[in-house]
Amino acid sequence: MYAVIKTGGKQYKVRVGEKLKVEQIPAELDSQIELNEVLMIADGDAVKVGAPFIEGAKVTAKVVAHGRGEKIRIFKMRRRKHYQKRQGHRQNFTQIEILAIA
C-alpha cells in the first residue's frame, strides 16, 4: 500500500514505515502530524485518485528531525564585464516517518 501526498509544493510517494525529508514543517520533535492533501492511494489493484485531493483521506506521520540540507553554491559571471558574484544557500527540511495511511 502506498499513497501520493503533496506537501511544501512537492509530491511524494510514501509507504508506511518510510522516512523522508520534506520542506520545513512547523512542528515539535516526536509529535504526530496529519497530511490531508492526499492525491492518490493504491492498495494492490484498488486505486483511488482524487480530483485534486481524496476527501477524508489522511496520512499520519511523526516528526523525526529538523535540519538544513547541503550547501548549494551559486556562481554568476558576465564575461568581459568584470562581474562575478558568489552566493550559497542551505534549505531547511523536516524529516518525517510515515506511520499510517487512511
Short mmCIF file of N, CA and C in Angstrom, two decimals:
data_model
loop_
_atom_site.label_atom_id
_atom_site.label_comp_id
_atom_site.label_asym_id
_atom_site.label_seq_id
_atom_site.Cartn_x
_atom_site.Cartn_y
_atom_site.Cartn_z
N MET A 1 0.85 -1.19 0.00
CA MET A 1 0.00 0.00 0.00
C MET A 1 0.88 1.24 0.00
N TYR A 2 0.53 2.19 -0.86
CA TYR A 2 1.26 3.44 -0.88
C TYR A 2 0.30 4.58 -1.19
N ALA A 3 0.77 5.80 -0.95
CA ALA A 3 -0.03 7.00 -1.21
C ALA A 3 0.87 8.06 -1.84
N VAL A 4 0.25 8.95 -2.57
CA VAL A 4 0.95 10.11 -3.11
C VAL A 4 0.40 11.32 -2.39
N ILE A 5 1.29 12.05 -1.69
CA ILE A 5 0.86 13.22 -0.91
C ILE A 5 1.52 14.47 -1.48
N LYS A 6 0.95 15.61 -1.11
CA LYS A 6 1.51 16.89 -1.52
C LYS A 6 1.81 17.69 -0.25
N THR A 7 3.05 18.14 -0.12
CA THR A 7 3.44 18.99 0.99
C THR A 7 4.60 19.87 0.55
N GLY A 8 4.55 21.11 0.90
CA GLY A 8 5.63 22.04 0.55
C GLY A 8 5.73 22.29 -0.94
N GLY A 9 4.63 22.13 -1.68
CA GLY A 9 4.64 22.37 -3.11
C GLY A 9 5.22 21.23 -3.93
N LYS A 10 5.52 20.10 -3.27
CA LYS A 10 6.08 18.94 -3.96
C LYS A 10 5.21 17.72 -3.69
N GLN A 11 5.32 16.72 -4.54
CA GLN A 11 4.57 15.48 -4.38
C GLN A 11 5.53 14.35 -4.03
N TYR A 12 5.09 13.49 -3.10
CA TYR A 12 5.91 12.38 -2.64
C TYR A 12 5.10 11.09 -2.65
N LYS A 13 5.73 10.00 -3.08
CA LYS A 13 5.14 8.67 -2.99
C LYS A 13 5.63 8.07 -1.68
N VAL A 14 4.71 7.72 -0.78
CA VAL A 14 5.09 7.26 0.56
C VAL A 14 4.47 5.91 0.88
N ARG A 15 5.16 5.16 1.72
CA ARG A 15 4.69 3.88 2.25
C ARG A 15 4.83 3.94 3.77
N VAL A 16 4.11 3.07 4.47
CA VAL A 16 4.17 3.02 5.93
C VAL A 16 5.57 2.56 6.35
N GLY A 17 6.16 3.27 7.33
CA GLY A 17 7.49 2.96 7.83
C GLY A 17 8.61 3.67 7.11
N GLU A 18 8.30 4.39 6.05
CA GLU A 18 9.32 5.07 5.26
C GLU A 18 9.68 6.42 5.90
N LYS A 19 10.95 6.81 5.81
CA LYS A 19 11.40 8.12 6.28
C LYS A 19 11.75 8.97 5.08
N LEU A 20 11.35 10.25 5.11
CA LEU A 20 11.70 11.13 4.01
C LEU A 20 11.86 12.55 4.51
N LYS A 21 12.61 13.33 3.73
CA LYS A 21 12.86 14.73 4.05
C LYS A 21 11.93 15.59 3.20
N VAL A 22 11.17 16.46 3.87
CA VAL A 22 10.24 17.36 3.18
C VAL A 22 10.59 18.79 3.55
N GLU A 23 9.95 19.74 2.88
CA GLU A 23 10.15 21.14 3.23
C GLU A 23 9.78 21.34 4.70
N GLN A 24 10.36 22.34 5.32
CA GLN A 24 10.21 22.55 6.76
C GLN A 24 8.75 22.68 7.18
N ILE A 25 8.37 21.93 8.21
CA ILE A 25 7.03 21.95 8.78
C ILE A 25 7.16 22.46 10.21
N PRO A 26 6.39 23.48 10.60
CA PRO A 26 6.50 23.99 11.98
C PRO A 26 5.81 23.05 12.97
N ALA A 27 6.55 22.05 13.46
CA ALA A 27 6.03 21.08 14.42
C ALA A 27 7.17 20.67 15.36
N GLU A 28 6.80 20.26 16.55
CA GLU A 28 7.78 19.83 17.55
C GLU A 28 8.32 18.45 17.20
N LEU A 29 9.52 18.14 17.70
CA LEU A 29 10.10 16.81 17.52
C LEU A 29 9.23 15.76 18.20
N ASP A 30 9.15 14.58 17.62
CA ASP A 30 8.37 13.43 18.12
C ASP A 30 6.87 13.69 18.18
N SER A 31 6.39 14.76 17.56
CA SER A 31 4.95 15.00 17.50
C SER A 31 4.39 14.37 16.23
N GLN A 32 3.10 14.05 16.28
CA GLN A 32 2.44 13.46 15.11
C GLN A 32 1.75 14.56 14.32
N ILE A 33 1.85 14.46 13.00
CA ILE A 33 1.19 15.42 12.14
C ILE A 33 0.31 14.65 11.16
N GLU A 34 -0.73 15.32 10.67
CA GLU A 34 -1.61 14.72 9.67
C GLU A 34 -1.45 15.48 8.37
N LEU A 35 -1.20 14.75 7.30
CA LEU A 35 -1.09 15.33 5.97
C LEU A 35 -2.38 15.02 5.23
N ASN A 36 -3.21 16.05 5.00
CA ASN A 36 -4.54 15.85 4.44
C ASN A 36 -4.58 15.98 2.93
N GLU A 37 -3.52 16.48 2.32
CA GLU A 37 -3.51 16.64 0.87
C GLU A 37 -3.02 15.35 0.22
N VAL A 38 -3.92 14.36 0.15
CA VAL A 38 -3.61 13.05 -0.42
C VAL A 38 -4.15 13.03 -1.85
N LEU A 39 -3.27 12.82 -2.81
CA LEU A 39 -3.65 12.83 -4.22
C LEU A 39 -4.08 11.45 -4.71
N MET A 40 -3.47 10.39 -4.17
CA MET A 40 -3.77 9.04 -4.64
C MET A 40 -3.45 8.03 -3.56
N ILE A 41 -4.26 6.97 -3.48
CA ILE A 41 -3.99 5.84 -2.58
C ILE A 41 -4.11 4.57 -3.41
N ALA A 42 -3.10 3.71 -3.33
CA ALA A 42 -3.11 2.44 -4.05
C ALA A 42 -2.93 1.32 -3.05
N ASP A 43 -3.85 0.34 -3.08
CA ASP A 43 -3.77 -0.83 -2.22
C ASP A 43 -3.96 -2.06 -3.10
N GLY A 44 -2.85 -2.59 -3.61
CA GLY A 44 -2.92 -3.70 -4.55
C GLY A 44 -3.50 -3.23 -5.88
N ASP A 45 -4.63 -3.82 -6.28
CA ASP A 45 -5.28 -3.42 -7.53
C ASP A 45 -6.26 -2.26 -7.33
N ALA A 46 -6.64 -1.99 -6.09
CA ALA A 46 -7.58 -0.90 -5.80
C ALA A 46 -6.83 0.43 -5.77
N VAL A 47 -7.18 1.32 -6.67
CA VAL A 47 -6.53 2.62 -6.76
C VAL A 47 -7.59 3.71 -6.67
N LYS A 48 -7.38 4.67 -5.74
CA LYS A 48 -8.26 5.83 -5.61
C LYS A 48 -7.48 7.06 -6.03
N VAL A 49 -8.05 7.84 -6.92
CA VAL A 49 -7.41 9.07 -7.38
C VAL A 49 -8.33 10.23 -7.06
N GLY A 50 -7.79 11.28 -6.47
CA GLY A 50 -8.59 12.44 -6.11
C GLY A 50 -8.64 13.45 -7.24
N ALA A 51 -9.54 14.43 -7.05
CA ALA A 51 -9.68 15.48 -8.05
C ALA A 51 -9.79 16.84 -7.36
N PRO A 52 -8.76 17.49 -6.86
CA PRO A 52 -7.37 17.04 -6.85
C PRO A 52 -7.02 16.18 -5.65
N PHE A 53 -7.80 16.27 -4.53
CA PHE A 53 -7.48 15.50 -3.33
C PHE A 53 -8.58 14.51 -3.04
N ILE A 54 -8.22 13.43 -2.33
CA ILE A 54 -9.20 12.43 -1.91
C ILE A 54 -9.85 12.95 -0.63
N GLU A 55 -11.17 13.03 -0.65
CA GLU A 55 -11.89 13.57 0.50
C GLU A 55 -11.87 12.57 1.65
N GLY A 56 -11.48 13.03 2.83
CA GLY A 56 -11.45 12.18 4.02
C GLY A 56 -10.18 11.36 4.19
N ALA A 57 -9.30 11.38 3.23
CA ALA A 57 -8.06 10.60 3.33
C ALA A 57 -7.00 11.41 4.06
N LYS A 58 -6.15 10.70 4.81
CA LYS A 58 -5.06 11.39 5.51
C LYS A 58 -3.91 10.43 5.71
N VAL A 59 -2.74 11.00 5.84
CA VAL A 59 -1.52 10.25 6.13
C VAL A 59 -0.98 10.78 7.45
N THR A 60 -0.76 9.89 8.39
CA THR A 60 -0.23 10.27 9.71
C THR A 60 1.27 10.03 9.71
N ALA A 61 2.00 11.04 10.19
CA ALA A 61 3.46 10.95 10.21
C ALA A 61 3.99 11.48 11.54
N LYS A 62 5.21 11.07 11.87
CA LYS A 62 5.88 11.52 13.09
C LYS A 62 7.10 12.34 12.69
N VAL A 63 7.29 13.48 13.34
CA VAL A 63 8.44 14.33 13.06
C VAL A 63 9.66 13.72 13.74
N VAL A 64 10.65 13.36 12.94
CA VAL A 64 11.85 12.70 13.46
C VAL A 64 12.95 13.72 13.73
N ALA A 65 13.15 14.67 12.80
CA ALA A 65 14.25 15.63 12.95
C ALA A 65 13.99 16.87 12.11
N HIS A 66 14.66 17.94 12.50
CA HIS A 66 14.72 19.17 11.70
C HIS A 66 16.19 19.37 11.34
N GLY A 67 16.44 19.98 10.22
CA GLY A 67 17.83 20.21 9.85
C GLY A 67 17.96 21.12 8.65
N ARG A 68 19.20 21.21 8.16
CA ARG A 68 19.49 22.01 6.99
C ARG A 68 20.23 21.14 5.99
N GLY A 69 19.89 21.29 4.74
CA GLY A 69 20.47 20.46 3.69
C GLY A 69 21.88 20.88 3.33
N GLU A 70 22.41 20.22 2.32
CA GLU A 70 23.75 20.53 1.82
C GLU A 70 23.77 21.94 1.24
N LYS A 71 24.95 22.56 1.29
CA LYS A 71 25.09 23.90 0.73
C LYS A 71 25.11 23.83 -0.79
N ILE A 72 24.32 24.68 -1.40
CA ILE A 72 24.32 24.82 -2.85
C ILE A 72 25.07 26.10 -3.17
N ARG A 73 26.05 26.00 -4.03
CA ARG A 73 26.85 27.17 -4.39
C ARG A 73 26.32 27.76 -5.69
N ILE A 74 26.09 29.07 -5.67
CA ILE A 74 25.61 29.79 -6.83
C ILE A 74 26.72 30.72 -7.30
N PHE A 75 27.06 30.63 -8.57
CA PHE A 75 28.12 31.47 -9.13
C PHE A 75 27.60 32.10 -10.41
N LYS A 76 27.56 33.44 -10.41
CA LYS A 76 27.12 34.17 -11.59
C LYS A 76 28.30 34.95 -12.15
N MET A 77 28.40 34.99 -13.47
CA MET A 77 29.50 35.69 -14.09
C MET A 77 29.09 36.22 -15.46
N ARG A 78 29.50 37.44 -15.74
CA ARG A 78 29.32 38.01 -17.07
C ARG A 78 30.71 38.18 -17.66
N ARG A 79 30.99 37.46 -18.71
CA ARG A 79 32.33 37.50 -19.27
C ARG A 79 32.62 38.88 -19.86
N ARG A 80 33.84 39.27 -19.72
CA ARG A 80 34.37 40.55 -20.22
C ARG A 80 33.71 41.78 -19.58
N LYS A 81 32.92 41.63 -18.55
CA LYS A 81 32.24 42.76 -17.91
C LYS A 81 32.72 43.01 -16.48
N HIS A 82 33.71 42.24 -16.04
CA HIS A 82 34.26 42.39 -14.69
C HIS A 82 33.18 42.21 -13.63
N TYR A 83 32.32 41.19 -13.84
CA TYR A 83 31.23 40.92 -12.89
C TYR A 83 31.27 39.46 -12.49
N GLN A 84 31.46 39.21 -11.20
CA GLN A 84 31.37 37.87 -10.63
C GLN A 84 30.65 37.98 -9.30
N LYS A 85 29.75 37.02 -9.06
CA LYS A 85 29.01 37.02 -7.81
C LYS A 85 28.94 35.58 -7.29
N ARG A 86 29.31 35.39 -6.03
CA ARG A 86 29.24 34.08 -5.40
C ARG A 86 28.21 34.14 -4.28
N GLN A 87 27.43 33.07 -4.18
CA GLN A 87 26.39 33.02 -3.15
C GLN A 87 26.19 31.57 -2.76
N GLY A 88 25.74 31.33 -1.54
CA GLY A 88 25.46 29.98 -1.07
C GLY A 88 24.08 29.92 -0.45
N HIS A 89 23.51 28.70 -0.39
CA HIS A 89 22.17 28.54 0.18
C HIS A 89 22.06 27.16 0.81
N ARG A 90 21.44 27.09 1.99
CA ARG A 90 21.13 25.83 2.64
C ARG A 90 19.64 25.83 2.96
N GLN A 91 18.92 24.86 2.41
CA GLN A 91 17.47 24.79 2.59
C GLN A 91 17.14 24.04 3.87
N ASN A 92 16.18 24.56 4.65
CA ASN A 92 15.72 23.88 5.85
C ASN A 92 14.81 22.71 5.46
N PHE A 93 14.86 21.63 6.26
CA PHE A 93 13.99 20.49 5.99
C PHE A 93 13.49 19.90 7.29
N THR A 94 12.45 19.07 7.19
CA THR A 94 11.93 18.30 8.28
C THR A 94 11.92 16.84 7.85
N GLN A 95 12.48 15.97 8.66
CA GLN A 95 12.46 14.55 8.35
C GLN A 95 11.29 13.92 9.07
N ILE A 96 10.44 13.21 8.30
CA ILE A 96 9.26 12.59 8.89
C ILE A 96 9.28 11.08 8.62
N GLU A 97 8.57 10.35 9.49
CA GLU A 97 8.38 8.91 9.32
C GLU A 97 6.89 8.64 9.18
N ILE A 98 6.51 7.93 8.14
CA ILE A 98 5.11 7.66 7.86
C ILE A 98 4.63 6.54 8.79
N LEU A 99 3.55 6.83 9.54
CA LEU A 99 3.00 5.85 10.50
C LEU A 99 1.79 5.13 9.95
N ALA A 100 0.87 5.85 9.28
CA ALA A 100 -0.36 5.22 8.81
C ALA A 100 -0.90 5.95 7.59
N ILE A 101 -1.59 5.19 6.75
CA ILE A 101 -2.29 5.74 5.59
C ILE A 101 -3.74 5.35 5.73
N ALA A 102 -4.62 6.36 5.76
CA ALA A 102 -6.06 6.08 5.91
C ALA A 102 -6.88 6.89 4.95
#
